[in-house]
mmCIF file with all atom_site columns, C-alpha atoms in Angstrom:
data_model
loop_
_atom_site.group_PDB
_atom_site.id
_atom_site.type_symbol
_atom_site.label_atom_id
_atom_site.label_alt_id
_atom_site.label_comp_id
_atom_site.label_asym_id
_atom_site.label_entity_id
_atom_site.label_seq_id
_atom_site.pdbx_PDB_ins_code
_atom_site.Cartn_x
_atom_site.Cartn_y
_atom_site.Cartn_z
_atom_site.occupancy
_atom_site.B_iso_or_equiv
_atom_site.pdbx_formal_charge
_atom_site.auth_seq_id
_atom_site.auth_comp_id
_atom_site.auth_asym_id
_atom_site.auth_atom_id
_atom_site.pdbx_PDB_model_num
ATOM 1  C CA . SER A 1 1  ? 2.287  -1.175 -6.535  1.00 83.00 ? 1  SER A CA 1
ATOM 2  C CA . VAL A 1 2  ? 3.446  0.275  -9.815  1.00 90.00 ? 2  VAL A CA 1
ATOM 3  C CA . HIS A 1 3  ? 2.764  -1.210 -13.230 1.00 91.00 ? 3  HIS A CA 1
ATOM 4  C CA . SER A 1 4  ? 3.496  0.011  -16.726 1.00 91.00 ? 4  SER A CA 1
ATOM 5  C CA . ASP A 1 5  ? 1.153  -0.506 -19.654 1.00 89.00 ? 5  ASP A CA 1
ATOM 6  C CA . GLU A 1 6  ? 3.423  -0.735 -22.676 1.00 89.00 ? 6  GLU A CA 1
ATOM 7  C CA . ARG A 1 7  ? 0.429  -0.718 -25.007 1.00 92.00 ? 7  ARG A CA 1
ATOM 8  C CA . THR A 1 8  ? -0.659 2.776  -23.897 1.00 92.00 ? 8  THR A CA 1
ATOM 9  C CA . GLY A 1 9  ? 2.678  4.031  -22.548 1.00 90.00 ? 9  GLY A CA 1
ATOM 10 C CA . ARG A 1 10 ? 1.113  4.780  -19.175 1.00 92.00 ? 10 ARG A CA 1
ATOM 11 C CA . VAL A 1 11 ? 2.187  4.010  -15.644 1.00 92.00 ? 11 VAL A CA 1
ATOM 12 C CA . ILE A 1 12 ? -0.459 2.740  -13.237 1.00 88.00 ? 12 ILE A CA 1
ATOM 13 C CA . VAL A 1 13 ? 0.069  3.331  -9.514  1.00 88.00 ? 13 VAL A CA 1
ATOM 14 C CA . PHE A 1 14 ? -2.040 1.741  -6.785  1.00 84.00 ? 14 PHE A CA 1
ATOM 15 C CA . ALA A 1 15 ? -1.625 3.093  -3.261  1.00 77.00 ? 15 ALA A CA 1
ATOM 16 C CA . ALA A 1 16 ? -3.372 3.007  0.089   1.00 75.00 ? 16 ALA A CA 1
ATOM 17 C CA . VAL A 1 17 ? -2.981 5.644  2.753   1.00 69.00 ? 17 VAL A CA 1
ATOM 18 C CA . ASP A 1 18 ? -3.450 4.867  6.424   1.00 61.00 ? 18 ASP A CA 1
ATOM 19 C CA . ASN A 1 19 ? -4.761 8.268  7.443   1.00 64.00 ? 19 ASN A CA 1
ATOM 20 C CA . LEU A 1 20 ? -5.888 7.116  10.863  1.00 63.00 ? 20 LEU A CA 1
ATOM 21 C CA . TRP A 1 21 ? -3.224 7.759  13.467  1.00 63.00 ? 21 TRP A CA 1
ATOM 22 C CA . LYS A 1 22 ? -4.256 4.600  15.265  1.00 68.00 ? 22 LYS A CA 1
ATOM 23 C CA . GLY A 1 23 ? -4.641 2.517  12.113  1.00 77.00 ? 23 GLY A CA 1
ATOM 24 C CA . ALA A 1 24 ? -3.191 -0.978 11.991  1.00 81.00 ? 24 ALA A CA 1
ATOM 25 C CA . ALA A 1 25 ? 0.092  0.176  10.433  1.00 81.00 ? 25 ALA A CA 1
ATOM 26 C CA . SER A 1 26 ? 0.615  2.903  13.025  1.00 83.00 ? 26 SER A CA 1
ATOM 27 C CA . GLN A 1 27 ? -0.217 0.488  15.833  1.00 85.00 ? 27 GLN A CA 1
ATOM 28 C CA . ALA A 1 28 ? 2.323  -2.005 14.478  1.00 88.00 ? 28 ALA A CA 1
ATOM 29 C CA . VAL A 1 29 ? 5.033  0.682  14.327  1.00 88.00 ? 29 VAL A CA 1
ATOM 30 C CA . GLN A 1 30 ? 4.181  1.812  17.856  1.00 89.00 ? 30 GLN A CA 1
ATOM 31 C CA . ASN A 1 31 ? 4.425  -1.764 19.175  1.00 91.00 ? 31 ASN A CA 1
ATOM 32 C CA . LEU A 1 32 ? 7.737  -2.343 17.398  1.00 91.00 ? 32 LEU A CA 1
ATOM 33 C CA . ASN A 1 33 ? 9.086  0.919  18.816  1.00 91.00 ? 33 ASN A CA 1
ATOM 34 C CA . LEU A 1 34 ? 8.186  -0.211 22.332  1.00 92.00 ? 34 LEU A CA 1
ATOM 35 C CA . MET A 1 35 ? 9.846  -3.596 21.766  1.00 92.00 ? 35 MET A CA 1
ATOM 36 C CA . LEU A 1 36 ? 13.030 -1.854 20.588  1.00 92.00 ? 36 LEU A CA 1
ATOM 37 C CA . GLY A 1 37 ? 13.060 0.667  23.430  1.00 92.00 ? 37 GLY A CA 1
ATOM 38 C CA . LEU A 1 38 ? 12.300 3.654  21.177  1.00 92.00 ? 38 LEU A CA 1
ATOM 39 C CA . GLY A 1 39 ? 9.777  6.411  21.735  1.00 90.00 ? 39 GLY A CA 1
ATOM 40 C CA . GLU A 1 40 ? 6.221  5.309  20.970  1.00 87.00 ? 40 GLU A CA 1
ATOM 41 C CA . ALA A 1 41 ? 5.709  7.894  18.211  1.00 84.00 ? 41 ALA A CA 1
ATOM 42 C CA . GLU A 1 42 ? 9.121  7.460  16.545  1.00 87.00 ? 42 GLU A CA 1
ATOM 43 C CA . GLY A 1 43 ? 8.592  7.236  12.798  1.00 82.00 ? 43 GLY A CA 1
ATOM 44 C CA . ILE A 1 44 ? 4.836  7.871  13.009  1.00 78.00 ? 44 ILE A CA 1
ATOM 45 C CA . TRP A 1 45 ? 4.728  11.658 13.045  1.00 69.00 ? 45 TRP A CA 1
#
């Protein structure tokens, strides 16, 4: 998420990185790819 602090003039960014290839997000993409008939690693690499 991105927020701006007008009082200080700063932008605050919060982010999370799924750096595990078999993390939950990657597993969800892999499952969706299989359901749609795409290659398992499409969009992961």
